[in-house]
Coordinates of C-alpha atoms in Angstrom, one line a residue:
X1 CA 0.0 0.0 0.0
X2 CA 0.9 3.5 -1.1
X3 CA 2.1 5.9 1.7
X4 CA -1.6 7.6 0.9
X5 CA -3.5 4.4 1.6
X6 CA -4.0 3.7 -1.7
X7 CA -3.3 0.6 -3.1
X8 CA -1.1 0.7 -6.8
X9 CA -2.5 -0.9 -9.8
X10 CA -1.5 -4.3 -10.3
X11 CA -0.4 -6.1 -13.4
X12 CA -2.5 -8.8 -14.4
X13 CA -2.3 -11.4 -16.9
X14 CA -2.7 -14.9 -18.3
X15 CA -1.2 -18.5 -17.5
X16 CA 0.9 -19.0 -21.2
X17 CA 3.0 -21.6 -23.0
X18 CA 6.0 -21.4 -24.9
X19 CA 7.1 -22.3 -27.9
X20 CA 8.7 -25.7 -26.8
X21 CA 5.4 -26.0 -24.7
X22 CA 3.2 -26.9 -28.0
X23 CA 3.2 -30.4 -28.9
X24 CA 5.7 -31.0 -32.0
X25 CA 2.7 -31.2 -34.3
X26 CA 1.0 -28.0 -33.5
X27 CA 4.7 -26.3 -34.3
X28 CA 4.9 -28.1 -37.4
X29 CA 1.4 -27.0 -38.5
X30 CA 2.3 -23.4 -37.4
X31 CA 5.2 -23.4 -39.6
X32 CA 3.3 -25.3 -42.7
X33 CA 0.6 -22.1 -42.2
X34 CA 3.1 -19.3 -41.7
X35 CA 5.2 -20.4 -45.0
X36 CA 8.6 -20.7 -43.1
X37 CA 10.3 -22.6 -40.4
X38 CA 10.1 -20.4 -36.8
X39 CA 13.4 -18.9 -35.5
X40 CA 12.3 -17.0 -32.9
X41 CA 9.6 -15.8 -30.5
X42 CA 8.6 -13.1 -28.5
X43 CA 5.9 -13.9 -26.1
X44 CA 2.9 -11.5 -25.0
X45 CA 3.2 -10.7 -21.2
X46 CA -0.1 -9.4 -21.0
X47 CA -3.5 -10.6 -21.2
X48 CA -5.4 -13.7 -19.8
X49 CA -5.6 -15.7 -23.0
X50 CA -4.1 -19.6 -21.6
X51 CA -2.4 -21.4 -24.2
X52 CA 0.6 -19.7 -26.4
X53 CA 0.4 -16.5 -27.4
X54 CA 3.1 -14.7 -29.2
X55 CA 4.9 -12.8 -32.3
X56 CA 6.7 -15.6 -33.9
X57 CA 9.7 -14.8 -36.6
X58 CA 10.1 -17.2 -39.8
X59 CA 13.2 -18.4 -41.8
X60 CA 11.9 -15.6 -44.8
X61 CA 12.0 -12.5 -42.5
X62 CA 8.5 -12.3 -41.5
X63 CA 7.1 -11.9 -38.6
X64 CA 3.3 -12.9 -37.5
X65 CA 1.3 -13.0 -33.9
X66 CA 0.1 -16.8 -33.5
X67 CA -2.2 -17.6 -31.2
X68 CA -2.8 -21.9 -30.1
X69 CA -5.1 -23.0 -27.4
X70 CA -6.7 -26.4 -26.5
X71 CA -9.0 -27.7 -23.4
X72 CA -6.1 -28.2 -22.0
X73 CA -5.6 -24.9 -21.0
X74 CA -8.8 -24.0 -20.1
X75 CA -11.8 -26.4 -21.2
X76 CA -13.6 -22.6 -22.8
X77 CA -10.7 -21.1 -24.4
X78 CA -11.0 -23.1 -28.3
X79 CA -14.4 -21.8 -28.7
X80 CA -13.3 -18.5 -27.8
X81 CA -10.9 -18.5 -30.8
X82 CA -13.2 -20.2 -32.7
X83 CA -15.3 -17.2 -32.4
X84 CA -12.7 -14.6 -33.0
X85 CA -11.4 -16.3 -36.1
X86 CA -15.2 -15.8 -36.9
X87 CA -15.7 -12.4 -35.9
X88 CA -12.9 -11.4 -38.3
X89 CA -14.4 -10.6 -41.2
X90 CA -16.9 -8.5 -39.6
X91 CA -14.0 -5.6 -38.6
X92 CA -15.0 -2.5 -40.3
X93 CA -12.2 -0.3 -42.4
X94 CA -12.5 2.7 -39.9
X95 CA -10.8 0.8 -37.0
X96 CA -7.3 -0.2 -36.7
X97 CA -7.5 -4.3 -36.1
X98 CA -5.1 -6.7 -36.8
X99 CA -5.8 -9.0 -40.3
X100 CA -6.5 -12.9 -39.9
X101 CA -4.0 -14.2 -42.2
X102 CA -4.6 -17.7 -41.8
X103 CA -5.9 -20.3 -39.1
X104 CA -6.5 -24.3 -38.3
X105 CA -8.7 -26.4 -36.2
X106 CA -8.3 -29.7 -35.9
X107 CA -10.7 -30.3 -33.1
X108 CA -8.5 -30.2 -30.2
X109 CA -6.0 -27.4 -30.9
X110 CA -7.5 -24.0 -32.7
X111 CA -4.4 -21.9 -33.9
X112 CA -4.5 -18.7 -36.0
X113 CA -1.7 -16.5 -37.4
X114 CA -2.5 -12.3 -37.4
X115 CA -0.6 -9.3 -38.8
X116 CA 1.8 -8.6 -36.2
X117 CA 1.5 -5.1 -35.4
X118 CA 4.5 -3.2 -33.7
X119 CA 3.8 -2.0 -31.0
X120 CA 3.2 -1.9 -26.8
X121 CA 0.3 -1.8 -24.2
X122 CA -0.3 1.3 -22.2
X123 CA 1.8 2.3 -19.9
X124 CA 0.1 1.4 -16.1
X125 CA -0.7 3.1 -14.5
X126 CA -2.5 4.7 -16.7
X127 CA -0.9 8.3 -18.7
X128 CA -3.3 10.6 -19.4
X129 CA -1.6 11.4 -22.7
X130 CA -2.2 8.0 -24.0
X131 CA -5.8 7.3 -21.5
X132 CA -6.5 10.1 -24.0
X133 CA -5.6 8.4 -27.3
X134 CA -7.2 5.0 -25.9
X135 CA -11.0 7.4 -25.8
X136 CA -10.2 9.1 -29.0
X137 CA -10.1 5.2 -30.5
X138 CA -13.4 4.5 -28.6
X139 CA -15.2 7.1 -29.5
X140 CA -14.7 6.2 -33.3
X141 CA -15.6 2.4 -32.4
X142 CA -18.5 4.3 -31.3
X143 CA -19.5 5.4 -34.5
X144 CA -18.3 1.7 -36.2
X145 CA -20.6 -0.8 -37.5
X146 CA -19.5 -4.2 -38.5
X147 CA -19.2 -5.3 -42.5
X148 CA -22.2 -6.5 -43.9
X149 CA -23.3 -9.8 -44.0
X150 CA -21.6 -10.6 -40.7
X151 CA -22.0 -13.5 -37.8
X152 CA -22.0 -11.9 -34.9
X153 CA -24.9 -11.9 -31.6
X154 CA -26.4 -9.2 -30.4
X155 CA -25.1 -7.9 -27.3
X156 CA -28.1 -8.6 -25.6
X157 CA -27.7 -13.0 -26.9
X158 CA -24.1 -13.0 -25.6
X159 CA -24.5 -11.5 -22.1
X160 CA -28.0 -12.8 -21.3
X161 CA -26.3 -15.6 -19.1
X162 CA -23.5 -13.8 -18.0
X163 CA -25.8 -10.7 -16.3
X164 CA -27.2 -12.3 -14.0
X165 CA -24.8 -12.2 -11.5
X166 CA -26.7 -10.6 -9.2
X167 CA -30.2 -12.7 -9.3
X168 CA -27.3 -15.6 -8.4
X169 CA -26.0 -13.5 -5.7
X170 CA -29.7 -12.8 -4.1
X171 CA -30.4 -17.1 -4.3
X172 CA -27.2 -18.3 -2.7
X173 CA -26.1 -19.2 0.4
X174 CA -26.2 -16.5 2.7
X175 CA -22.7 -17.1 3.6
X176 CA -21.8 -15.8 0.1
X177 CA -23.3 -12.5 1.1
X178 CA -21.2 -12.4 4.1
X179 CA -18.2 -12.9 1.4
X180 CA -19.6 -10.6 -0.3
X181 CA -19.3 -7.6 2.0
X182 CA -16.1 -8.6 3.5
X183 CA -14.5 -8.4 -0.1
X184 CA -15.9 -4.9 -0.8
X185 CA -16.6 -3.4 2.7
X186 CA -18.8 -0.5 2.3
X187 CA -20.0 -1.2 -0.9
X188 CA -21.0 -4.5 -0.6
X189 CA -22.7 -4.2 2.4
X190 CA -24.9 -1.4 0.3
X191 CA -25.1 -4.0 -2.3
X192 CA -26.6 -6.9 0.2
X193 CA -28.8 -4.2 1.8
X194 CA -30.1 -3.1 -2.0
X195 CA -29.9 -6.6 -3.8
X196 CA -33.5 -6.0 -5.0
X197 CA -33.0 -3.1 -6.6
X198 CA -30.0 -4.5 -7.8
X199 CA -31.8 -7.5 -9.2
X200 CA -34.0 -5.2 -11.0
X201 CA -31.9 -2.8 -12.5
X202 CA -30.0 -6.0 -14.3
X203 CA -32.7 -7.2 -15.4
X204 CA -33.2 -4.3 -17.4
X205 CA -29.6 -4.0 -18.9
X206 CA -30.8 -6.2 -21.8
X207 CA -32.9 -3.9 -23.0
X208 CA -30.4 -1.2 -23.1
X209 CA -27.6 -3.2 -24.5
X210 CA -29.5 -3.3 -27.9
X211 CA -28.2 -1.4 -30.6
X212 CA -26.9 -1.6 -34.4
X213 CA -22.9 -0.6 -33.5
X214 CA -20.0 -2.9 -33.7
X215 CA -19.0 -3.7 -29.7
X216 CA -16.1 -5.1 -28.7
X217 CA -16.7 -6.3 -25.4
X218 CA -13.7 -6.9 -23.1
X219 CA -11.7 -3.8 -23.8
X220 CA -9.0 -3.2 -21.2
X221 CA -5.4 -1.5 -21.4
X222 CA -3.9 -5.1 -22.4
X223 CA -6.6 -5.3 -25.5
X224 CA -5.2 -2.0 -27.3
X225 CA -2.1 -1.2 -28.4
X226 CA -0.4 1.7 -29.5
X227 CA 2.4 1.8 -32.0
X228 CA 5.0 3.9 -33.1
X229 CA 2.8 6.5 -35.1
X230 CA 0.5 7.1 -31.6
X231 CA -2.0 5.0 -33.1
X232 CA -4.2 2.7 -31.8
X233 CA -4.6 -1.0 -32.5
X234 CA -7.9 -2.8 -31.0
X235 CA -6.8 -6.2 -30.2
X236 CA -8.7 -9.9 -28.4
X237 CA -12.0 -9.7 -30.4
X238 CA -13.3 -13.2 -29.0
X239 CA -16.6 -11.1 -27.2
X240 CA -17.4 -9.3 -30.6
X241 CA -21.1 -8.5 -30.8
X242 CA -23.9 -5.6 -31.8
X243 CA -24.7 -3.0 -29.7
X244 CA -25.4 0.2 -28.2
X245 CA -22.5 2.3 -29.2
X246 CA -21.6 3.4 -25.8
X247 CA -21.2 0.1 -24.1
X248 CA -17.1 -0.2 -24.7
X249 CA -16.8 2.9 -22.8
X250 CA -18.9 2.2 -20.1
X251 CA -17.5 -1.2 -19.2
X252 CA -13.9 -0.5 -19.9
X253 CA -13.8 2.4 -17.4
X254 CA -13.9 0.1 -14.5
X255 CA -10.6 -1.4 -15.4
X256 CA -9.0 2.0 -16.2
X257 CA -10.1 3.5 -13.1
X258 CA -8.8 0.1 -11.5
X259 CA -5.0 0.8 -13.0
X260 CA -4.8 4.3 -12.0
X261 CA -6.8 6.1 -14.8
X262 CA -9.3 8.3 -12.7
X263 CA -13.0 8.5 -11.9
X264 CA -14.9 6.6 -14.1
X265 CA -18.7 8.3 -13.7
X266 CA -16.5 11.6 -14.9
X267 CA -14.2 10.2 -18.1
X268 CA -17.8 8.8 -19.2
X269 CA -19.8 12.0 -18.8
X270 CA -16.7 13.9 -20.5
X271 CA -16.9 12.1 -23.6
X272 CA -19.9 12.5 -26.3
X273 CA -20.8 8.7 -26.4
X274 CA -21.0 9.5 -22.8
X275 CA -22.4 12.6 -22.4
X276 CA -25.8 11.2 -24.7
X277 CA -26.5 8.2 -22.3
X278 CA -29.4 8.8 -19.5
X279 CA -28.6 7.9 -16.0
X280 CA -31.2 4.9 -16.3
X281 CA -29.9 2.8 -19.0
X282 CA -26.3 3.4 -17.6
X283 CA -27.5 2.5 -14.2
X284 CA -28.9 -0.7 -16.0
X285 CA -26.2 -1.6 -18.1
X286 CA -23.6 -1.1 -15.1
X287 CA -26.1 -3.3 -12.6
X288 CA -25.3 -6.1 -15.3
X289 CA -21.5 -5.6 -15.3
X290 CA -21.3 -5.0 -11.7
X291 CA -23.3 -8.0 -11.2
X292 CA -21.6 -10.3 -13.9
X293 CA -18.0 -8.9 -11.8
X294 CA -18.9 -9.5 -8.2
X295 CA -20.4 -13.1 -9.0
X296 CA -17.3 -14.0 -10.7
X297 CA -14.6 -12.3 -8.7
X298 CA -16.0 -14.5 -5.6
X299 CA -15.8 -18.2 -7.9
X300 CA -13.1 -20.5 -7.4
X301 CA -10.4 -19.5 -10.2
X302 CA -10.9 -21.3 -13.5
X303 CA -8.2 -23.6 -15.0
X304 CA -5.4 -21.9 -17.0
X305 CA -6.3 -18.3 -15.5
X306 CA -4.8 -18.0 -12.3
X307 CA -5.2 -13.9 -12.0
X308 CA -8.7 -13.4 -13.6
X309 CA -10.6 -13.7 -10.4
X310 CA -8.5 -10.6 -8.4
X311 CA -8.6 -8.8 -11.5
X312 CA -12.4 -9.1 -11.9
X313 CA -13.0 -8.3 -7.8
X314 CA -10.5 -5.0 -8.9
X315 CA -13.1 -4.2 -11.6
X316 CA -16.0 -5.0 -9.7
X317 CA -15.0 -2.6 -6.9
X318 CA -14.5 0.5 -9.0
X319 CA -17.9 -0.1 -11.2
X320 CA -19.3 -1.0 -7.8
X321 CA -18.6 2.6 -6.5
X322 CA -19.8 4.0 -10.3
X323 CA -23.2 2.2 -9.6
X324 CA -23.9 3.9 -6.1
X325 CA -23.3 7.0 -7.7
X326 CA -26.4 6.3 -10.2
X327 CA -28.8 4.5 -8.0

């Protein structure tokens, strides 16, 4: 803890393999797909993607970002790639996103290859110089739809299950409550004293979810990147679906806000996607998130993603003070 009682942002990320970690046929099918035999790798440090992730160098010169995942790893984690490999052809021209240049999936192991782009996260904590670029990049997925003729849900089919967090929460043990408030002090005891609200307002965050905008869904400082001409890259589009335009910067705030990027309810209200958004459907669509967080953040963690849990409860507590704010 920080002489001011504050405690820092922590670095988060993902359980990953190596290189030498992939069985040899997976390699050899990497190298078959990228055109070249592989002579070196850089691995990605952040992120909570199991499996191997990383910008692999070939015998010609090239250079691509592979990504490989099985049950193994995490018994979810092929149908997430599955669906990004699907979800690529539905990335509009007006965002910066990295082409799929090839893939495989032989059942077990789902590997694809993607224009390696050069570049880094954002700095954490956050800077407000590049916090600013990051919003500047949101505001014109804002105004994105996806390419015609596209696969993906609506945003309302992909988190129906998922916010519900806290009609789960109001059914459980009581002793889960008691978790509940001991994890999040203040505001969890307001959030045991106020789970029927609470239970309402999610149940309302579907209808405000709707919309005709591309949504990313999961955008966090280790989902963008920015490279060396200050632009960004949106990265990790597994939870790709259509929307209400300002869902990405709703429910990425709790995570900047969590690694030292400022007061949520005020970056939202600062910003034009923002500023348009009534305190109801907000309230609504934040109930759902919170919930969704809180619910997670107190499972057991999942296998292959040691450090998802505490970085969820870290989310959960900053959109858990936004939602006081609102109700």
């Amino acid at each position: 803890m920080s002489d001011d009682g504050v405690d820092p942002p922590q670095a988060f990320s993902g359980q990953r393999l190596d290189w030498r970690d992939l069985p040899v046929h997976v390699r050899r099918r990497i190298a078959t797909l990228a055109g070249a035999e592989v002579t070196a790798e850089t691995s990605a440090t952040s992120g909570f993607s199991p499996g191997f992730v990383a910008v692999l160098e070939t015998a010609d010169g090239r250079a691509v970002f592979v990504k490989a995942v099985s049950p193994r790893e995490n018994p979810r984690s092929p149908e997430l790639a599955r669906a990004e490999i699907r979800h690529a052809s539905a990335m509009p021209d007006e965002i910066l996103v990295p082409r799929l240049l090839w893939w495989d999936d032989d059942g077990e192991w789902v590997v694809s290859g993607w224009e390696a782009v050069s570049g880094r996260t954002p700095q954490i904590p956050w800077q407000a110089d590049e916090l600013r670029l990051v919003l500047d990049a949101i505001d014109r997925l804002a105004q994105a739809r996806p390419r015609p003729g596209h696969a993906l849900p609506t945003t309302p089919e992909l988190l129906r299950e998922d916010f519900a967090g806290w009609t789960r929460i109001a059914s459980a043990d009581p002793g889960l409550r008691d978790r509940l408030v001991a994890t999040f002090g203040d505001d969890g005891r307001w959030a045991v004293e106020n789970l029927d609200a609470l239970v309402r307002w999610e149940e309302e965050a579907l209808q405000v979810l709707a919309g005709d905008h591309l949504v990313h869904g999961d955008l966090r400082s280790d989902n963008v990147m920015l490279d060396e001409q200050h632009q960004v890259w949106v990265i990790d589009w597994p939870h790709a679906s259509v929307g209400a335009p300002w869902l990405d910067l709703a429910f990425m705030l709790p995570s900047v806000a969590a690694e030292g990027g400022g007061d949520p309810a005020a970056i939202f209200a600062a910003h034009p996607v923002g500023a348009a958004v009534e305190p109801e459907p907000l309230r609504a669509a934040l109930a759902g998130l919170t919930g969704y967080l809180t619910w997670s953040g107190l499972q057991p963690d999942p296998p292959g993603l040691p450090n998802l849990r505490a970085f969820q409860t870290t989310q959960a507590r900053t959109s858990l003070s936004w939602l006081r704010t609102l109700a």
